[in-house]
Amino acid sequence: MTSIKQKILDTLKKEKTVSIDDLMIHFTISEIAVRKHLKQLEADGFVQKRIHKQKIGRPYHTYQLTKEGHQLYPNHYETFPVELLDDLKEIAGEEMVQALLKKRIDREKKQLEELLTSDCTDLDKRIKEIANIQHKRGYMVELEKEASGEYVMTYYHCPIANVACDYHEMCHHEKKMYEDLFPGSEIDAPAMITKGDHCCKWVIKPQTHNK
């Protein structure tokens, strides 16, 4: 990141939303040069331009950081949840931590059930819908149905891996959630990101294939 681009980003971070005139107060280089850097930051997805119409006169633009732009600055998103759980364990004990993690998976299960539209008795549609929902939620899901009749949901990303790596109980609770969502099916997890694998694999064996 060049010093000019960084200064633009820093200004937007401090001011939130600025016009080109507001921005030029902080620079001695030409407006054309500043606009060139702004255009590149827009192309990179770090800055967003907005058009404002006026009753009189031409529309004008303002600039602000995108979510990706804000993420260029240091944060504690990765460590903060784990630190909170560690603190809770120290203050209230292990049982309280387990109750909190169980509460979280119960909420996720309820959300998934509310989003389902297919007939609860149609396992094939139910699995496909849940795989699609989880994909949209950031798990980067691929679903395959084996010749044996088993389904394999592969998660190539885990949005909560930073916590689950320290608190493996989350994976146990997730397994129980899928057992509840797919009643009568056997759930297995032969691969887990939290165990060093490159993905999580959830194998769903329908009741007729458990015998």
CSV table of C-alpha atoms in Angstrom, one decimal:
chain,number,residue,atom,x,y,z
A,1,MET,CA,0.0,0.0,0.0
A,2,THR,CA,1.5,3.4,-1.1
A,3,SER,CA,1.8,6.2,1.4
A,4,ILE,CA,-0.8,8.2,-0.6
A,5,LYS,CA,-3.4,5.4,-0.6
A,6,GLN,CA,-2.7,4.8,3.1
A,7,LYS,CA,-3.3,8.4,3.8
A,8,ILE,CA,-6.6,8.3,1.9
A,9,LEU,CA,-7.7,5.3,3.9
A,10,ASP,CA,-6.6,6.9,7.2
A,11,THR,CA,-8.6,10.0,6.3
A,12,LEU,CA,-11.7,8.0,5.5
A,13,LYS,CA,-11.3,6.0,8.7
A,14,LYS,CA,-11.2,9.1,10.7
A,15,GLU,CA,-13.9,11.1,8.9
A,16,LYS,CA,-16.2,8.2,7.7
A,17,THR,CA,-17.5,10.1,4.7
A,18,VAL,CA,-15.8,12.8,2.7
A,19,SER,CA,-16.1,14.6,-0.6
A,20,ILE,CA,-13.1,15.2,-2.9
A,21,ASP,CA,-12.9,18.7,-1.6
A,22,ASP,CA,-12.7,17.5,2.0
A,23,LEU,CA,-10.1,15.0,1.0
A,24,MET,CA,-7.9,17.5,-0.8
A,25,ILE,CA,-7.4,19.5,2.4
A,26,HIS,CA,-5.1,16.7,3.5
A,27,PHE,CA,-2.9,16.6,0.4
A,28,THR,CA,-0.5,18.8,-1.5
A,29,ILE,CA,-0.5,16.7,-4.7
A,30,SER,CA,-2.9,17.4,-7.5
A,31,GLU,CA,-6.6,16.4,-7.4
A,32,ILE,CA,-6.1,14.3,-10.5
A,33,ALA,CA,-3.5,12.3,-8.7
A,34,VAL,CA,-5.7,11.8,-5.6
A,35,ARG,CA,-8.6,10.7,-7.8
A,36,LYS,CA,-6.3,8.2,-9.5
A,37,HIS,CA,-5.5,6.6,-6.2
A,38,LEU,CA,-9.2,6.7,-5.1
A,39,LYS,CA,-10.2,4.9,-8.3
A,40,GLN,CA,-7.7,2.2,-7.6
A,41,LEU,CA,-8.9,1.8,-4.0
A,42,GLU,CA,-12.4,1.5,-5.4
A,43,ALA,CA,-11.3,-1.2,-7.9
A,44,ASP,CA,-9.6,-3.1,-5.0
A,45,GLY,CA,-12.9,-3.0,-3.1
A,46,PHE,CA,-11.6,-0.8,-0.2
A,47,VAL,CA,-13.5,2.4,-0.9
A,48,GLN,CA,-17.1,3.0,-2.0
A,49,LYS,CA,-18.2,6.0,-4.0
A,50,ARG,CA,-21.7,7.4,-3.6
A,51,ILE,CA,-23.6,9.9,-5.8
A,52,HIS,CA,-25.6,12.6,-4.3
A,53,LYS,CA,-28.1,14.5,-6.4
A,54,GLN,CA,-28.9,18.2,-5.8
A,55,LYS,CA,-32.0,20.3,-6.6
A,56,ILE,CA,-29.6,22.8,-8.2
A,57,GLY,CA,-26.3,22.0,-9.7
A,58,ARG,CA,-24.6,18.8,-10.7
A,59,PRO,CA,-24.5,15.7,-8.5
A,60,TYR,CA,-21.5,15.3,-6.3
A,61,HIS,CA,-19.7,12.2,-4.9
A,62,THR,CA,-18.6,11.2,-1.4
A,63,TYR,CA,-16.3,8.4,-0.5
A,64,GLN,CA,-16.2,6.0,2.5
A,65,LEU,CA,-14.5,2.8,3.5
A,66,THR,CA,-16.1,-0.5,2.6
A,67,LYS,CA,-16.2,-3.4,5.1
A,68,GLU,CA,-13.0,-4.7,3.4
A,69,GLY,CA,-11.5,-1.3,3.9
A,70,HIS,CA,-12.2,-1.3,7.6
A,71,GLN,CA,-10.7,-4.8,7.8
A,72,LEU,CA,-7.3,-3.5,6.6
A,73,TYR,CA,-6.9,-2.1,10.2
A,74,PRO,CA,-5.9,-4.4,13.1
A,75,ASN,CA,-8.7,-6.0,15.0
A,76,HIS,CA,-9.2,-8.7,17.5
A,77,TYR,CA,-12.1,-10.6,15.8
A,78,GLU,CA,-10.1,-13.8,15.8
A,79,THR,CA,-9.0,-13.9,19.5
A,80,PHE,CA,-11.7,-11.9,21.2
A,81,PRO,CA,-14.5,-14.6,21.3
A,82,VAL,CA,-12.0,-17.2,22.6
A,83,GLU,CA,-10.7,-14.8,25.3
A,84,LEU,CA,-14.3,-14.1,26.4
A,85,LEU,CA,-14.9,-17.8,26.8
A,86,ASP,CA,-11.7,-18.3,28.7
A,87,ASP,CA,-12.7,-15.4,31.0
A,88,LEU,CA,-16.1,-16.9,31.5
A,89,LYS,CA,-14.6,-20.3,32.4
A,90,GLU,CA,-12.3,-18.6,35.0
A,91,ILE,CA,-15.2,-16.6,36.5
A,92,ALA,CA,-18.1,-19.0,36.3
A,93,GLY,CA,-16.6,-22.4,35.6
A,94,GLU,CA,-16.6,-25.0,32.9
A,95,GLU,CA,-20.3,-25.8,33.2
A,96,MET,CA,-21.3,-22.2,32.4
A,97,VAL,CA,-19.1,-22.3,29.2
A,98,GLN,CA,-20.8,-25.5,28.1
A,99,ALA,CA,-24.2,-24.1,28.8
A,100,LEU,CA,-23.3,-21.0,26.6
A,101,LEU,CA,-22.0,-23.2,23.8
A,102,LYS,CA,-25.1,-25.4,23.9
A,103,LYS,CA,-27.3,-22.2,23.9
A,104,ARG,CA,-25.5,-21.1,20.7
A,105,ILE,CA,-26.1,-24.4,18.8
A,106,ASP,CA,-29.7,-24.5,19.9
A,107,ARG,CA,-30.2,-21.1,18.4
A,108,GLU,CA,-28.6,-22.2,15.2
A,109,LYS,CA,-30.7,-25.3,15.0
A,110,LYS,CA,-33.9,-23.2,15.5
A,111,GLN,CA,-32.8,-20.8,12.7
A,112,LEU,CA,-32.2,-23.6,10.3
A,113,GLU,CA,-35.6,-25.2,11.1
A,114,GLU,CA,-37.3,-21.8,10.5
A,115,LEU,CA,-35.6,-21.4,7.1
A,116,LEU,CA,-36.5,-24.9,5.9
A,117,THR,CA,-39.4,-25.0,3.4
A,118,SER,CA,-39.4,-28.7,2.3
A,119,ASP,CA,-41.5,-31.5,3.8
A,120,CYS,CA,-39.8,-32.8,6.9
A,121,THR,CA,-40.4,-36.3,5.7
A,122,ASP,CA,-38.4,-35.7,2.5
A,123,LEU,CA,-34.8,-36.3,3.7
A,124,ASP,CA,-33.3,-35.6,0.3
A,125,LYS,CA,-34.9,-32.1,0.0
A,126,ARG,CA,-34.1,-31.4,3.7
A,127,ILE,CA,-30.4,-32.2,3.3
A,128,LYS,CA,-30.2,-30.1,0.1
A,129,GLU,CA,-31.9,-27.2,1.7
A,130,ILE,CA,-29.7,-27.2,4.8
A,131,ALA,CA,-26.6,-27.5,2.6
A,132,ASN,CA,-27.7,-24.5,0.6
A,133,ILE,CA,-28.5,-22.5,3.7
A,134,GLN,CA,-25.1,-23.3,5.3
A,135,HIS,CA,-23.4,-22.4,2.0
A,136,LYS,CA,-25.0,-19.0,2.1
A,137,ARG,CA,-23.9,-18.6,5.7
A,138,GLY,CA,-20.3,-18.8,4.7
A,139,TYR,CA,-19.4,-22.5,5.1
A,140,MET,CA,-18.5,-23.0,1.4
A,141,VAL,CA,-20.5,-26.2,1.1
A,142,GLU,CA,-20.4,-29.0,-1.5
A,143,LEU,CA,-23.0,-31.8,-1.3
A,144,GLU,CA,-22.7,-35.2,-2.9
A,145,LYS,CA,-24.9,-38.3,-2.8
A,146,GLU,CA,-22.9,-41.5,-2.9
A,147,ALA,CA,-24.0,-44.6,-4.8
A,148,SER,CA,-24.6,-46.2,-1.3
A,149,GLY,CA,-27.3,-43.6,-0.6
A,150,GLU,CA,-25.2,-41.7,1.9
A,151,TYR,CA,-24.9,-37.9,1.7
A,152,VAL,CA,-21.6,-36.1,2.1
A,153,MET,CA,-21.7,-32.4,3.1
A,154,THR,CA,-18.2,-30.9,2.7
A,155,TYR,CA,-17.4,-27.6,4.4
A,156,TYR,CA,-14.3,-25.9,3.0
A,157,HIS,CA,-14.6,-23.0,5.4
A,158,CYS,CA,-15.6,-22.8,9.0
A,159,PRO,CA,-16.6,-19.2,10.1
A,160,ILE,CA,-16.2,-20.2,13.8
A,161,ALA,CA,-13.0,-22.2,13.5
A,162,ASN,CA,-11.1,-19.8,15.7
A,163,VAL,CA,-13.3,-20.7,18.6
A,164,ALA,CA,-14.0,-24.3,17.7
A,165,CYS,CA,-10.2,-25.1,17.6
A,166,ASP,CA,-10.0,-24.2,21.3
A,167,TYR,CA,-13.5,-25.5,22.2
A,168,HIS,CA,-14.0,-28.8,20.4
A,169,GLU,CA,-17.3,-29.2,22.2
A,170,MET,CA,-18.7,-27.0,19.4
A,171,CYS,CA,-18.2,-29.7,16.9
A,172,HIS,CA,-19.8,-32.2,19.2
A,173,HIS,CA,-22.8,-29.9,19.5
A,174,GLU,CA,-23.0,-29.5,15.8
A,175,LYS,CA,-23.0,-33.3,15.3
A,176,LYS,CA,-25.9,-33.5,17.7
A,177,MET,CA,-27.7,-30.7,15.8
A,178,TYR,CA,-27.5,-32.7,12.5
A,179,GLU,CA,-28.8,-35.8,14.3
A,180,ASP,CA,-31.8,-33.8,15.4
A,181,LEU,CA,-32.3,-32.2,12.0
A,182,PHE,CA,-32.0,-35.5,10.2
A,183,PRO,CA,-33.9,-37.9,12.5
A,184,GLY,CA,-33.2,-41.6,12.1
A,185,SER,CA,-29.9,-40.9,10.3
A,186,GLU,CA,-26.5,-41.7,11.5
A,187,ILE,CA,-24.0,-38.8,11.4
A,188,ASP,CA,-20.3,-39.2,11.0
A,189,ALA,CA,-17.5,-36.6,10.7
A,190,PRO,CA,-14.4,-38.3,9.1
A,191,ALA,CA,-12.7,-35.0,8.6
A,192,MET,CA,-12.6,-31.8,10.7
A,193,ILE,CA,-10.9,-28.5,10.2
A,194,THR,CA,-10.4,-28.2,13.9
A,195,LYS,CA,-8.3,-31.5,13.8
A,196,GLY,CA,-6.0,-30.1,11.1
A,197,ASP,CA,-7.9,-31.4,8.0
A,198,HIS,CA,-8.5,-29.0,5.1
A,199,CYS,CA,-12.2,-29.3,5.3
A,200,CYS,CA,-15.1,-30.7,7.4
A,201,LYS,CA,-17.0,-33.7,6.1
A,202,TRP,CA,-20.4,-34.6,7.5
A,203,VAL,CA,-21.6,-38.0,6.3
A,204,ILE,CA,-25.3,-38.5,6.6
A,205,LYS,CA,-26.4,-42.2,6.5
A,206,PRO,CA,-30.2,-42.5,6.1
A,207,GLN,CA,-32.0,-45.0,8.3
A,208,THR,CA,-32.4,-47.6,5.6
A,209,HIS,CA,-28.6,-47.7,5.2
A,210,ASN,CA,-27.8,-48.1,8.9
A,211,LYS,CA,-28.9,-51.8,9.0
